Each structure stands twice: as structure tokens, then as C-alpha cells.
Amino acid sequence: MYRAILPEGQIECERYDRAENGVDLYDGDDEFIAFVPYANLHALADEELYTGDTTEDERSIM
């Protein structure tokens, strides 16, 4: 699970695809949720960052 961090809030998604101008977000049923332009995307974080299941060396960076 991932979280797209936007200026207005967050969108949870199961997976994402990178496009030329932004990312396409999809839910667990592989249904399209949203297109987020890179200009509006602050970060795309792995859900493990919020649950504390990662080690210090692991980071989700876009």
C-alpha cells in the first residue's frame, strides 16, 4: 500500500504507474483512482513508513 502526499491531503493506493507528467494511482481491485501531476505530488510513500515496519536504511523516495 502506498500514500500519495499532496498539498491538499493524501490518497491511499495499492499500486501506481509512473507516466511522463505524473502518476496513475490504482486500488486493490486494479481500478483507476486518480492521476496526480508531478507538480502536485509532494511524495509517494510506502505504507510501511507509517507502521514502522522498515529499518532506518529503507526509504521511499520518488
mmCIF file of C-alpha atoms in Angstrom:
data_model
loop_
_atom_site.group_PDB
_atom_site.id
_atom_site.type_symbol
_atom_site.label_atom_id
_atom_site.label_comp_id
_atom_site.label_asym_id
_atom_site.label_seq_id
_atom_site.Cartn_x
_atom_site.Cartn_y
_atom_site.Cartn_z
ATOM 1 C CA MET A 1 0.000 0.000 0.000
ATOM 2 C CA TYR A 2 1.214 3.495 -0.844
ATOM 3 C CA ARG A 3 0.223 7.048 0.042
ATOM 4 C CA ALA A 4 0.447 9.903 -2.411
ATOM 5 C CA ILE A 5 1.152 13.030 -0.360
ATOM 6 C CA LEU A 6 -0.454 16.127 -1.900
ATOM 7 C CA PRO A 7 -0.762 19.739 -0.712
ATOM 8 C CA GLU A 8 -4.477 19.103 -0.031
ATOM 9 C CA GLY A 9 -4.072 15.742 1.739
ATOM 10 C CA GLN A 10 -3.270 12.113 0.979
ATOM 11 C CA ILE A 11 -4.557 9.396 -1.342
ATOM 12 C CA GLU A 12 -4.047 5.729 -0.441
ATOM 13 C CA CYS A 13 -3.467 3.294 -3.286
ATOM 14 C CA GLU A 14 -2.374 -0.292 -3.781
ATOM 15 C CA ARG A 15 -0.093 0.423 -6.734
ATOM 16 C CA TYR A 16 0.961 3.214 -9.054
ATOM 17 C CA ASP A 17 2.330 3.666 -12.562
ATOM 18 C CA ARG A 18 4.691 6.452 -13.499
ATOM 19 C CA ALA A 19 3.749 8.493 -16.536
ATOM 20 C CA GLU A 20 5.507 11.318 -18.332
ATOM 21 C CA ASN A 21 3.684 14.067 -16.426
ATOM 22 C CA GLY A 22 2.598 12.333 -13.205
ATOM 23 C CA VAL A 23 1.478 9.086 -11.581
ATOM 24 C CA ASP A 24 -1.641 6.970 -12.075
ATOM 25 C CA LEU A 25 -2.973 5.536 -8.800
ATOM 26 C CA TYR A 26 -4.872 2.215 -8.549
ATOM 27 C CA ASP A 27 -6.788 0.454 -5.760
ATOM 28 C CA GLY A 28 -6.596 -3.215 -4.697
ATOM 29 C CA ASP A 29 -9.034 -4.234 -7.460
ATOM 30 C CA ASP A 30 -6.743 -2.573 -10.022
ATOM 31 C CA GLU A 31 -9.338 0.175 -10.558
ATOM 32 C CA PHE A 32 -8.020 3.603 -11.520
ATOM 33 C CA ILE A 33 -8.289 6.067 -8.603
ATOM 34 C CA ALA A 34 -6.577 9.250 -9.756
ATOM 35 C CA PHE A 35 -3.931 10.886 -11.883
ATOM 36 C CA VAL A 36 -1.595 13.113 -9.873
ATOM 37 C CA PRO A 37 0.691 15.513 -11.771
ATOM 38 C CA TYR A 38 4.276 15.570 -10.517
ATOM 39 C CA ALA A 39 3.853 19.308 -9.797
ATOM 40 C CA ASN A 40 1.209 18.438 -7.159
ATOM 41 C CA LEU A 41 2.932 15.370 -5.732
ATOM 42 C CA HIS A 42 4.987 16.059 -2.611
ATOM 43 C CA ALA A 43 5.876 12.392 -2.026
ATOM 44 C CA LEU A 44 4.836 8.841 -2.761
ATOM 45 C CA ALA A 45 5.450 6.901 0.437
ATOM 46 C CA ASP A 46 5.270 3.194 1.175
ATOM 47 C CA GLU A 47 2.663 2.436 3.868
ATOM 48 C CA GLU A 48 5.419 0.782 5.961
ATOM 49 C CA LEU A 49 6.736 4.270 6.741
ATOM 50 C CA TYR A 50 3.581 4.875 8.767
ATOM 51 C CA THR A 51 3.541 1.481 10.517
ATOM 52 C CA GLY A 52 7.219 1.472 11.468
ATOM 53 C CA ASP A 53 7.984 -1.830 9.705
ATOM 54 C CA THR A 54 11.083 -0.506 7.907
ATOM 55 C CA THR A 55 14.694 -0.288 9.002
ATOM 56 C CA GLU A 56 16.482 3.038 9.222
ATOM 57 C CA ASP A 57 18.190 2.426 5.868
ATOM 58 C CA GLU A 58 14.963 1.813 3.936
ATOM 59 C CA ARG A 59 13.233 4.856 2.485
ATOM 60 C CA SER A 60 10.567 5.503 -0.119
ATOM 61 C CA ILE A 61 11.699 8.296 -2.402
ATOM 62 C CA MET A 62 10.367 9.499 -5.683
#
